[in-house]
Amino acid sequence: MRTIMLSLAMLGIASMPAAAQSIGGTYTVAGTNFDGSKYGGEATITLTSDMTCTIHWETGGSTSDGICMRNDNAFSAGYAMGKEVGLVVYKIEKDGSLHGLWTIAGQNGNGTEVLTPK
């Protein structure tokens, strides 16, 4: 029974669309801050397991690092930027881009961010 379940699980992974399998990589970042001002930069996602990863952003002259996780077409990351802690939640689009909202702990509001694969 375990062999059958393992085979079915592997078949499910093998039949995932190519975009679903290739979330790791480098992305162009385009975002807005809480006040609506725009920023840009680059993000790198490095897979650490089938569902988890690390993410590194270089945007607007600053850097931040986080841990991330994927669940179907949802992708989220908790991150630290200096002493601030934040959260971003993205929707994975069919074209491989990630469209999200982000916030920082203890602050009102949110920003937006789009990651486009390079």
Short mmCIF file of N, CA, C and O in Angstrom, two decimals:
data_model
loop_
_atom_site.label_atom_id
_atom_site.label_comp_id
_atom_site.label_asym_id
_atom_site.label_seq_id
_atom_site.Cartn_x
_atom_site.Cartn_y
_atom_site.Cartn_z
N MET A 1 0.82 -1.19 0.00
CA MET A 1 0.00 0.00 0.00
C MET A 1 0.87 1.26 0.00
O MET A 1 0.57 2.22 -0.69
N ARG A 2 1.94 1.25 0.81
CA ARG A 2 2.83 2.41 0.85
C ARG A 2 3.45 2.67 -0.52
O ARG A 2 3.63 3.80 -0.93
N THR A 3 3.82 1.59 -1.22
CA THR A 3 4.41 1.73 -2.54
C THR A 3 3.44 2.40 -3.50
O THR A 3 3.81 3.28 -4.27
N ILE A 4 2.18 2.01 -3.44
CA ILE A 4 1.15 2.61 -4.30
C ILE A 4 0.99 4.09 -3.97
O ILE A 4 0.96 4.93 -4.87
N MET A 5 0.91 4.42 -2.69
CA MET A 5 0.75 5.81 -2.27
C MET A 5 1.95 6.65 -2.70
O MET A 5 1.80 7.75 -3.21
N LEU A 6 3.15 6.10 -2.53
CA LEU A 6 4.36 6.81 -2.94
C LEU A 6 4.37 7.01 -4.45
O LEU A 6 4.69 8.09 -4.94
N SER A 7 3.98 5.98 -5.20
CA SER A 7 3.92 6.10 -6.66
C SER A 7 2.92 7.15 -7.08
O SER A 7 3.18 7.95 -7.99
N LEU A 8 1.75 7.20 -6.43
CA LEU A 8 0.75 8.21 -6.75
C LEU A 8 1.26 9.61 -6.42
O LEU A 8 1.06 10.55 -7.19
N ALA A 9 1.93 9.75 -5.30
CA ALA A 9 2.49 11.06 -4.92
C ALA A 9 3.54 11.51 -5.93
O ALA A 9 3.55 12.66 -6.34
N MET A 10 4.39 10.60 -6.35
CA MET A 10 5.42 10.95 -7.33
C MET A 10 4.79 11.29 -8.68
O MET A 10 5.23 12.21 -9.36
N LEU A 11 3.73 10.59 -9.04
CA LEU A 11 3.03 10.88 -10.29
C LEU A 11 2.44 12.28 -10.24
O LEU A 11 2.51 13.03 -11.20
N GLY A 12 1.88 12.66 -9.10
CA GLY A 12 1.32 14.00 -8.94
C GLY A 12 2.38 15.07 -9.11
O GLY A 12 2.15 16.08 -9.76
N ILE A 13 3.55 14.85 -8.56
CA ILE A 13 4.64 15.82 -8.69
C ILE A 13 5.13 15.87 -10.13
O ILE A 13 5.35 16.93 -10.70
N ALA A 14 5.25 14.72 -10.76
CA ALA A 14 5.74 14.67 -12.13
C ALA A 14 4.78 15.32 -13.12
O ALA A 14 5.18 15.80 -14.16
N SER A 15 3.47 15.34 -12.78
CA SER A 15 2.51 15.89 -13.71
C SER A 15 2.23 17.37 -13.48
O SER A 15 1.39 17.95 -14.13
N MET A 16 2.93 18.00 -12.54
CA MET A 16 2.76 19.42 -12.30
C MET A 16 3.25 20.20 -13.50
O MET A 16 4.21 19.80 -14.15
N PRO A 17 2.61 21.35 -13.81
CA PRO A 17 3.08 22.16 -14.93
C PRO A 17 4.51 22.64 -14.70
O PRO A 17 4.95 22.79 -13.57
N ALA A 18 5.22 22.90 -15.78
CA ALA A 18 6.62 23.34 -15.69
C ALA A 18 6.76 24.58 -14.84
O ALA A 18 7.70 24.69 -14.05
N ALA A 19 5.83 25.55 -14.95
CA ALA A 19 5.91 26.77 -14.16
C ALA A 19 5.85 26.46 -12.67
O ALA A 19 6.50 27.10 -11.87
N ALA A 20 5.08 25.43 -12.29
CA ALA A 20 4.95 25.07 -10.88
C ALA A 20 6.25 24.49 -10.36
O ALA A 20 6.57 24.65 -9.19
N GLN A 21 6.99 23.82 -11.19
CA GLN A 21 8.22 23.18 -10.75
C GLN A 21 9.39 24.15 -10.72
O GLN A 21 10.40 23.87 -10.11
N SER A 22 9.29 25.28 -11.37
CA SER A 22 10.45 26.15 -11.54
C SER A 22 10.32 27.48 -10.81
O SER A 22 10.67 28.51 -11.34
N ILE A 23 9.81 27.46 -9.59
CA ILE A 23 9.65 28.72 -8.86
C ILE A 23 10.99 29.28 -8.41
O ILE A 23 11.13 30.48 -8.23
N GLY A 24 11.99 28.44 -8.26
CA GLY A 24 13.32 28.93 -7.90
C GLY A 24 13.93 29.71 -9.05
O GLY A 24 13.67 29.43 -10.21
N GLY A 25 14.71 30.73 -8.72
CA GLY A 25 15.38 31.51 -9.74
C GLY A 25 15.43 32.98 -9.40
O GLY A 25 15.18 33.38 -8.26
N THR A 26 15.75 33.79 -10.40
CA THR A 26 15.91 35.23 -10.23
C THR A 26 14.71 35.95 -10.84
O THR A 26 14.25 35.58 -11.92
N TYR A 27 14.24 36.99 -10.16
CA TYR A 27 13.05 37.73 -10.56
C TYR A 27 13.32 39.23 -10.56
O TYR A 27 14.08 39.73 -9.73
N THR A 28 12.67 39.93 -11.47
CA THR A 28 12.64 41.38 -11.45
C THR A 28 11.53 41.80 -10.49
O THR A 28 10.43 41.24 -10.54
N VAL A 29 11.82 42.75 -9.61
CA VAL A 29 10.85 43.22 -8.62
C VAL A 29 10.30 44.58 -9.02
O VAL A 29 11.07 45.48 -9.37
N ALA A 30 8.98 44.73 -8.96
CA ALA A 30 8.32 46.02 -9.15
C ALA A 30 7.27 46.14 -8.05
O ALA A 30 6.39 45.28 -7.93
N GLY A 31 7.41 47.18 -7.20
CA GLY A 31 6.50 47.28 -6.07
C GLY A 31 6.10 48.69 -5.74
O GLY A 31 6.62 49.65 -6.31
N THR A 32 5.17 48.78 -4.79
CA THR A 32 4.77 50.07 -4.23
C THR A 32 4.86 49.99 -2.72
O THR A 32 4.56 48.96 -2.11
N ASN A 33 5.30 51.09 -2.12
CA ASN A 33 5.37 51.22 -0.67
C ASN A 33 4.01 51.59 -0.10
O ASN A 33 3.06 51.84 -0.85
N PHE A 34 3.91 51.67 1.22
CA PHE A 34 2.66 52.02 1.89
C PHE A 34 2.09 53.34 1.37
O PHE A 34 0.89 53.51 1.27
N ASP A 35 2.98 54.29 1.05
CA ASP A 35 2.54 55.62 0.60
C ASP A 35 2.29 55.69 -0.91
O ASP A 35 1.98 56.75 -1.45
N GLY A 36 2.43 54.56 -1.61
CA GLY A 36 2.19 54.53 -3.05
C GLY A 36 3.43 54.77 -3.90
O GLY A 36 3.38 54.60 -5.12
N SER A 37 4.53 55.19 -3.28
CA SER A 37 5.77 55.38 -4.06
C SER A 37 6.25 54.04 -4.59
O SER A 37 6.01 53.00 -4.00
N LYS A 38 6.93 54.08 -5.73
CA LYS A 38 7.35 52.85 -6.40
C LYS A 38 8.81 52.50 -6.09
O LYS A 38 9.61 53.38 -5.79
N TYR A 39 9.10 51.22 -6.16
CA TYR A 39 10.47 50.74 -6.03
C TYR A 39 10.68 49.57 -6.99
O TYR A 39 9.73 48.98 -7.49
N GLY A 40 11.92 49.24 -7.24
CA GLY A 40 12.26 48.12 -8.10
C GLY A 40 13.51 47.44 -7.61
O GLY A 40 14.16 47.91 -6.68
N GLY A 41 13.84 46.33 -8.24
CA GLY A 41 15.04 45.61 -7.86
C GLY A 41 15.01 44.20 -8.36
O GLY A 41 14.45 43.90 -9.42
N GLU A 42 15.60 43.31 -7.56
CA GLU A 42 15.75 41.92 -7.95
C GLU A 42 15.53 41.03 -6.73
O GLU A 42 15.89 41.41 -5.60
N ALA A 43 14.95 39.87 -6.95
CA ALA A 43 14.77 38.87 -5.88
C ALA A 43 15.28 37.53 -6.39
O ALA A 43 15.13 37.21 -7.58
N THR A 44 15.86 36.75 -5.49
CA THR A 44 16.34 35.42 -5.82
C THR A 44 15.69 34.42 -4.87
O THR A 44 15.76 34.58 -3.65
N ILE A 45 15.04 33.42 -5.45
CA ILE A 45 14.40 32.37 -4.68
C ILE A 45 15.23 31.10 -4.84
O ILE A 45 15.51 30.68 -5.97
N THR A 46 15.61 30.51 -3.71
CA THR A 46 16.41 29.28 -3.71
C THR A 46 15.61 28.19 -3.02
O THR A 46 15.25 28.32 -1.84
N LEU A 47 15.32 27.10 -3.75
CA LEU A 47 14.54 26.00 -3.19
C LEU A 47 15.32 25.27 -2.11
O LEU A 47 16.51 25.02 -2.27
N THR A 48 14.62 24.94 -1.00
CA THR A 48 15.23 24.16 0.07
C THR A 48 14.54 22.81 0.24
O THR A 48 15.05 21.94 0.91
N SER A 49 13.33 22.67 -0.34
CA SER A 49 12.58 21.42 -0.38
C SER A 49 11.51 21.56 -1.45
O SER A 49 11.48 22.57 -2.16
N ASP A 50 10.62 20.58 -1.54
CA ASP A 50 9.56 20.64 -2.54
C ASP A 50 8.64 21.85 -2.34
O ASP A 50 8.09 22.37 -3.31
N MET A 51 8.45 22.27 -1.09
CA MET A 51 7.52 23.35 -0.79
C MET A 51 8.16 24.58 -0.16
O MET A 51 7.53 25.62 -0.06
N THR A 52 9.40 24.48 0.30
CA THR A 52 10.01 25.58 1.02
C THR A 52 11.22 26.14 0.29
O THR A 52 11.81 25.49 -0.56
N CYS A 53 11.58 27.37 0.67
CA CYS A 53 12.69 28.04 -0.01
C CYS A 53 13.20 29.19 0.86
O CYS A 53 12.63 29.51 1.90
N THR A 54 14.26 29.79 0.40
CA THR A 54 14.73 31.05 0.96
C THR A 54 14.58 32.10 -0.14
O THR A 54 14.56 31.77 -1.33
N ILE A 55 14.44 33.35 0.28
CA ILE A 55 14.29 34.44 -0.68
C ILE A 55 15.17 35.60 -0.24
O ILE A 55 15.30 35.87 0.96
N HIS A 56 15.80 36.24 -1.21
CA HIS A 56 16.67 37.39 -0.97
C HIS A 56 16.24 38.50 -1.92
O HIS A 56 16.14 38.28 -3.13
N TRP A 57 15.95 39.68 -1.36
CA TRP A 57 15.57 40.85 -2.16
C TRP A 57 16.67 41.88 -2.12
O TRP A 57 17.29 42.09 -1.07
N GLU A 58 16.89 42.56 -3.22
CA GLU A 58 17.72 43.75 -3.31
C GLU A 58 16.86 44.80 -3.99
O GLU A 58 16.64 44.75 -5.20
N THR A 59 16.32 45.72 -3.18
CA THR A 59 15.38 46.71 -3.69
C THR A 59 15.65 48.07 -3.08
O THR A 59 15.94 48.17 -1.88
N GLY A 60 15.54 49.10 -3.89
CA GLY A 60 15.65 50.46 -3.39
C GLY A 60 16.87 50.72 -2.53
O GLY A 60 16.79 51.48 -1.57
N GLY A 61 17.98 50.08 -2.82
CA GLY A 61 19.19 50.30 -2.04
C GLY A 61 19.26 49.52 -0.75
O GLY A 61 20.18 49.72 0.05
N SER A 62 18.30 48.63 -0.49
CA SER A 62 18.35 47.83 0.73
C SER A 62 18.22 46.34 0.38
O SER A 62 17.83 46.00 -0.73
N THR A 63 18.57 45.51 1.33
CA THR A 63 18.44 44.07 1.14
C THR A 63 17.60 43.48 2.27
O THR A 63 17.55 44.04 3.37
N SER A 64 16.96 42.37 1.99
CA SER A 64 16.24 41.63 3.01
C SER A 64 16.25 40.16 2.66
O SER A 64 16.41 39.78 1.49
N ASP A 65 16.12 39.33 3.68
CA ASP A 65 16.16 37.89 3.50
C ASP A 65 15.00 37.25 4.24
O ASP A 65 14.57 37.75 5.29
N GLY A 66 14.51 36.14 3.68
CA GLY A 66 13.40 35.47 4.33
C GLY A 66 13.32 34.00 4.00
O GLY A 66 14.09 33.46 3.21
N ILE A 67 12.34 33.39 4.64
CA ILE A 67 12.00 32.00 4.39
C ILE A 67 10.66 32.02 3.67
O ILE A 67 9.80 32.86 3.96
N CYS A 68 10.48 31.11 2.72
CA CYS A 68 9.25 31.12 1.94
C CYS A 68 8.68 29.72 1.81
O CYS A 68 9.36 28.72 2.04
N MET A 69 7.38 29.70 1.42
CA MET A 69 6.68 28.44 1.29
C MET A 69 5.63 28.55 0.21
O MET A 69 4.98 29.60 0.08
N ARG A 70 5.46 27.48 -0.52
CA ARG A 70 4.48 27.43 -1.60
C ARG A 70 3.38 26.44 -1.23
O ARG A 70 3.64 25.39 -0.65
N ASN A 71 2.13 26.79 -1.57
CA ASN A 71 1.00 25.89 -1.44
C ASN A 71 0.11 26.12 -2.66
O ASN A 71 -0.57 27.13 -2.74
N ASP A 72 0.16 25.20 -3.62
CA ASP A 72 -0.56 25.33 -4.89
C ASP A 72 -0.18 26.65 -5.56
O ASP A 72 0.97 26.85 -5.85
N ASN A 73 -1.16 27.56 -5.74
CA ASN A 73 -0.84 28.83 -6.40
C ASN A 73 -0.62 29.96 -5.41
O ASN A 73 -0.58 31.13 -5.78
N ALA A 74 -0.46 29.62 -4.14
CA ALA A 74 -0.14 30.61 -3.11
C ALA A 74 1.33 30.49 -2.73
O ALA A 74 1.87 29.39 -2.66
N PHE A 75 1.96 31.63 -2.51
CA PHE A 75 3.37 31.67 -2.16
C PHE A 75 3.54 32.76 -1.11
O PHE A 75 3.09 33.89 -1.31
N SER A 76 4.12 32.43 0.02
CA SER A 76 4.29 33.43 1.08
C SER A 76 5.71 33.42 1.60
O SER A 76 6.43 32.43 1.48
N ALA A 77 6.09 34.55 2.19
CA ALA A 77 7.43 34.67 2.75
C ALA A 77 7.39 35.56 3.99
O ALA A 77 6.74 36.61 3.99
N GLY A 78 8.07 35.13 5.02
CA GLY A 78 8.35 35.96 6.17
C GLY A 78 9.77 36.47 5.99
O GLY A 78 10.63 35.74 5.51
N TYR A 79 10.01 37.74 6.32
CA TYR A 79 11.34 38.28 6.04
C TYR A 79 11.77 39.27 7.12
O TYR A 79 10.96 39.79 7.88
N ALA A 80 13.06 39.49 7.16
CA ALA A 80 13.66 40.49 8.05
C ALA A 80 14.39 41.50 7.19
O ALA A 80 15.09 41.14 6.25
N MET A 81 14.18 42.77 7.52
CA MET A 81 14.89 43.86 6.85
C MET A 81 15.41 44.76 7.97
O MET A 81 14.64 45.53 8.54
N GLY A 82 16.67 44.57 8.29
CA GLY A 82 17.21 45.24 9.47
C GLY A 82 16.53 44.66 10.70
O GLY A 82 16.48 43.45 10.88
N LYS A 83 15.95 45.52 11.54
CA LYS A 83 15.25 45.06 12.75
C LYS A 83 13.76 44.85 12.51
O LYS A 83 13.04 44.43 13.40
N GLU A 84 13.30 45.14 11.29
CA GLU A 84 11.88 44.99 10.98
C GLU A 84 11.58 43.59 10.45
O GLU A 84 12.38 43.00 9.74
N VAL A 85 10.39 43.08 10.81
CA VAL A 85 9.93 41.78 10.37
C VAL A 85 8.69 41.99 9.53
O VAL A 85 7.81 42.77 9.89
N GLY A 86 8.62 41.31 8.40
CA GLY A 86 7.48 41.48 7.51
C GLY A 86 6.95 40.18 6.95
O GLY A 86 7.53 39.11 7.16
N LEU A 87 5.84 40.31 6.24
CA LEU A 87 5.20 39.18 5.60
C LEU A 87 4.71 39.59 4.23
O LEU A 87 4.18 40.70 4.06
N VAL A 88 4.89 38.72 3.25
CA VAL A 88 4.36 38.95 1.91
C VAL A 88 3.63 37.69 1.46
O VAL A 88 4.07 36.57 1.73
N VAL A 89 2.47 37.88 0.84
CA VAL A 89 1.67 36.78 0.31
C VAL A 89 1.44 37.04 -1.17
O VAL A 89 0.94 38.11 -1.54
N TYR A 90 1.85 36.09 -2.00
CA TYR A 90 1.74 36.22 -3.46
C TYR A 90 0.76 35.19 -4.01
O TYR A 90 0.59 34.10 -3.45
N LYS A 91 0.20 35.51 -5.17
CA LYS A 91 -0.53 34.54 -5.98
C LYS A 91 0.36 34.24 -7.18
O LYS A 91 0.85 35.16 -7.83
N ILE A 92 0.57 32.96 -7.45
CA ILE A 92 1.39 32.57 -8.59
C ILE A 92 0.50 32.57 -9.83
O ILE A 92 -0.50 31.85 -9.90
N GLU A 93 0.85 33.38 -10.80
CA GLU A 93 0.07 33.50 -12.02
C GLU A 93 0.53 32.46 -13.05
O GLU A 93 1.62 31.90 -12.94
N LYS A 94 -0.30 32.21 -14.05
CA LYS A 94 0.00 31.19 -15.08
C LYS A 94 1.29 31.50 -15.84
O LYS A 94 1.97 30.60 -16.30
N ASP A 95 1.63 32.79 -15.97
CA ASP A 95 2.86 33.15 -16.69
C ASP A 95 4.11 33.02 -15.83
O ASP A 95 5.22 33.33 -16.27
N GLY A 96 3.96 32.56 -14.57
CA GLY A 96 5.10 32.38 -13.68
C GLY A 96 5.40 33.58 -12.80
O GLY A 96 6.26 33.50 -11.92
N SER A 97 4.70 34.70 -13.02
CA SER A 97 4.92 35.88 -12.17
C SER A 97 4.19 35.68 -10.84
O SER A 97 3.25 34.89 -10.73
N LEU A 98 4.66 36.40 -9.82
CA LEU A 98 4.06 36.35 -8.49
C LEU A 98 3.52 37.74 -8.17
O LEU A 98 4.28 38.72 -8.23
N HIS A 99 2.24 37.84 -7.83
CA HIS A 99 1.60 39.12 -7.52
C HIS A 99 1.21 39.11 -6.05
O HIS A 99 0.46 38.22 -5.62
N GLY A 100 1.72 40.08 -5.29
CA GLY A 100 1.51 40.00 -3.86
C GLY A 100 1.25 41.30 -3.13
O GLY A 100 1.36 42.40 -3.69
N LEU A 101 0.91 41.13 -1.86
CA LEU A 101 0.75 42.21 -0.90
C LEU A 101 1.72 41.93 0.24
O LEU A 101 1.90 40.79 0.65
N TRP A 102 2.33 43.01 0.78
CA TRP A 102 3.27 42.84 1.88
C TRP A 102 2.97 43.84 2.98
O TRP A 102 2.32 44.86 2.76
N THR A 103 3.45 43.52 4.17
CA THR A 103 3.31 44.42 5.30
C THR A 103 4.50 44.24 6.24
O THR A 103 5.30 43.31 6.07
N ILE A 104 4.59 45.14 7.20
CA ILE A 104 5.65 45.09 8.21
C ILE A 104 4.98 45.06 9.58
O ILE A 104 4.02 45.82 9.83
N ALA A 105 5.46 44.21 10.46
CA ALA A 105 4.88 44.06 11.79
C ALA A 105 4.81 45.40 12.52
O ALA A 105 5.76 46.18 12.49
N GLY A 106 3.65 45.67 13.12
CA GLY A 106 3.48 46.89 13.91
C GLY A 106 3.14 48.13 13.11
O GLY A 106 2.99 49.20 13.69
N GLN A 107 3.03 48.03 11.79
CA GLN A 107 2.71 49.19 10.97
C GLN A 107 1.35 48.98 10.29
O GLN A 107 0.97 47.86 9.96
N ASN A 108 0.63 50.08 10.09
CA ASN A 108 -0.65 50.01 9.40
C ASN A 108 -0.42 50.10 7.90
O ASN A 108 0.42 50.86 7.44
N GLY A 109 -1.18 49.33 7.15
CA GLY A 109 -1.11 49.41 5.71
C GLY A 109 -0.40 48.25 5.08
O GLY A 109 0.02 47.31 5.74
N ASN A 110 -0.28 48.35 3.76
CA ASN A 110 0.42 47.33 3.00
C ASN A 110 0.97 47.94 1.71
O ASN A 110 0.53 49.00 1.28
N GLY A 111 1.91 47.23 1.15
CA GLY A 111 2.45 47.57 -0.16
C GLY A 111 2.11 46.46 -1.13
O GLY A 111 1.52 45.44 -0.75
N THR A 112 2.45 46.65 -2.38
CA THR A 112 2.22 45.64 -3.40
C THR A 112 3.56 45.27 -4.02
O THR A 112 4.52 46.04 -3.96
N GLU A 113 3.60 44.08 -4.59
CA GLU A 113 4.84 43.65 -5.24
C GLU A 113 4.55 42.61 -6.31
O GLU A 113 3.72 41.72 -6.12
N VAL A 114 5.22 42.75 -7.43
CA VAL A 114 5.16 41.77 -8.52
C VAL A 114 6.58 41.28 -8.79
O VAL A 114 7.49 42.08 -8.98
N LEU A 115 6.74 39.97 -8.77
CA LEU A 115 8.01 39.34 -9.12
C LEU A 115 7.82 38.71 -10.50
O LEU A 115 6.92 37.88 -10.69
N THR A 116 8.66 39.10 -11.44
CA THR A 116 8.58 38.57 -12.81
C THR A 116 9.85 37.77 -13.09
O THR A 116 10.96 38.31 -12.93
N PRO A 117 9.70 36.50 -13.50
CA PRO A 117 10.91 35.70 -13.76
C PRO A 117 11.80 36.33 -14.82
O PRO A 117 11.32 36.89 -15.80
N LYS A 118 13.11 36.25 -14.59
CA LYS A 118 14.09 36.77 -15.58
C LYS A 118 14.37 35.70 -16.60
O LYS A 118 14.29 34.54 -16.37
#
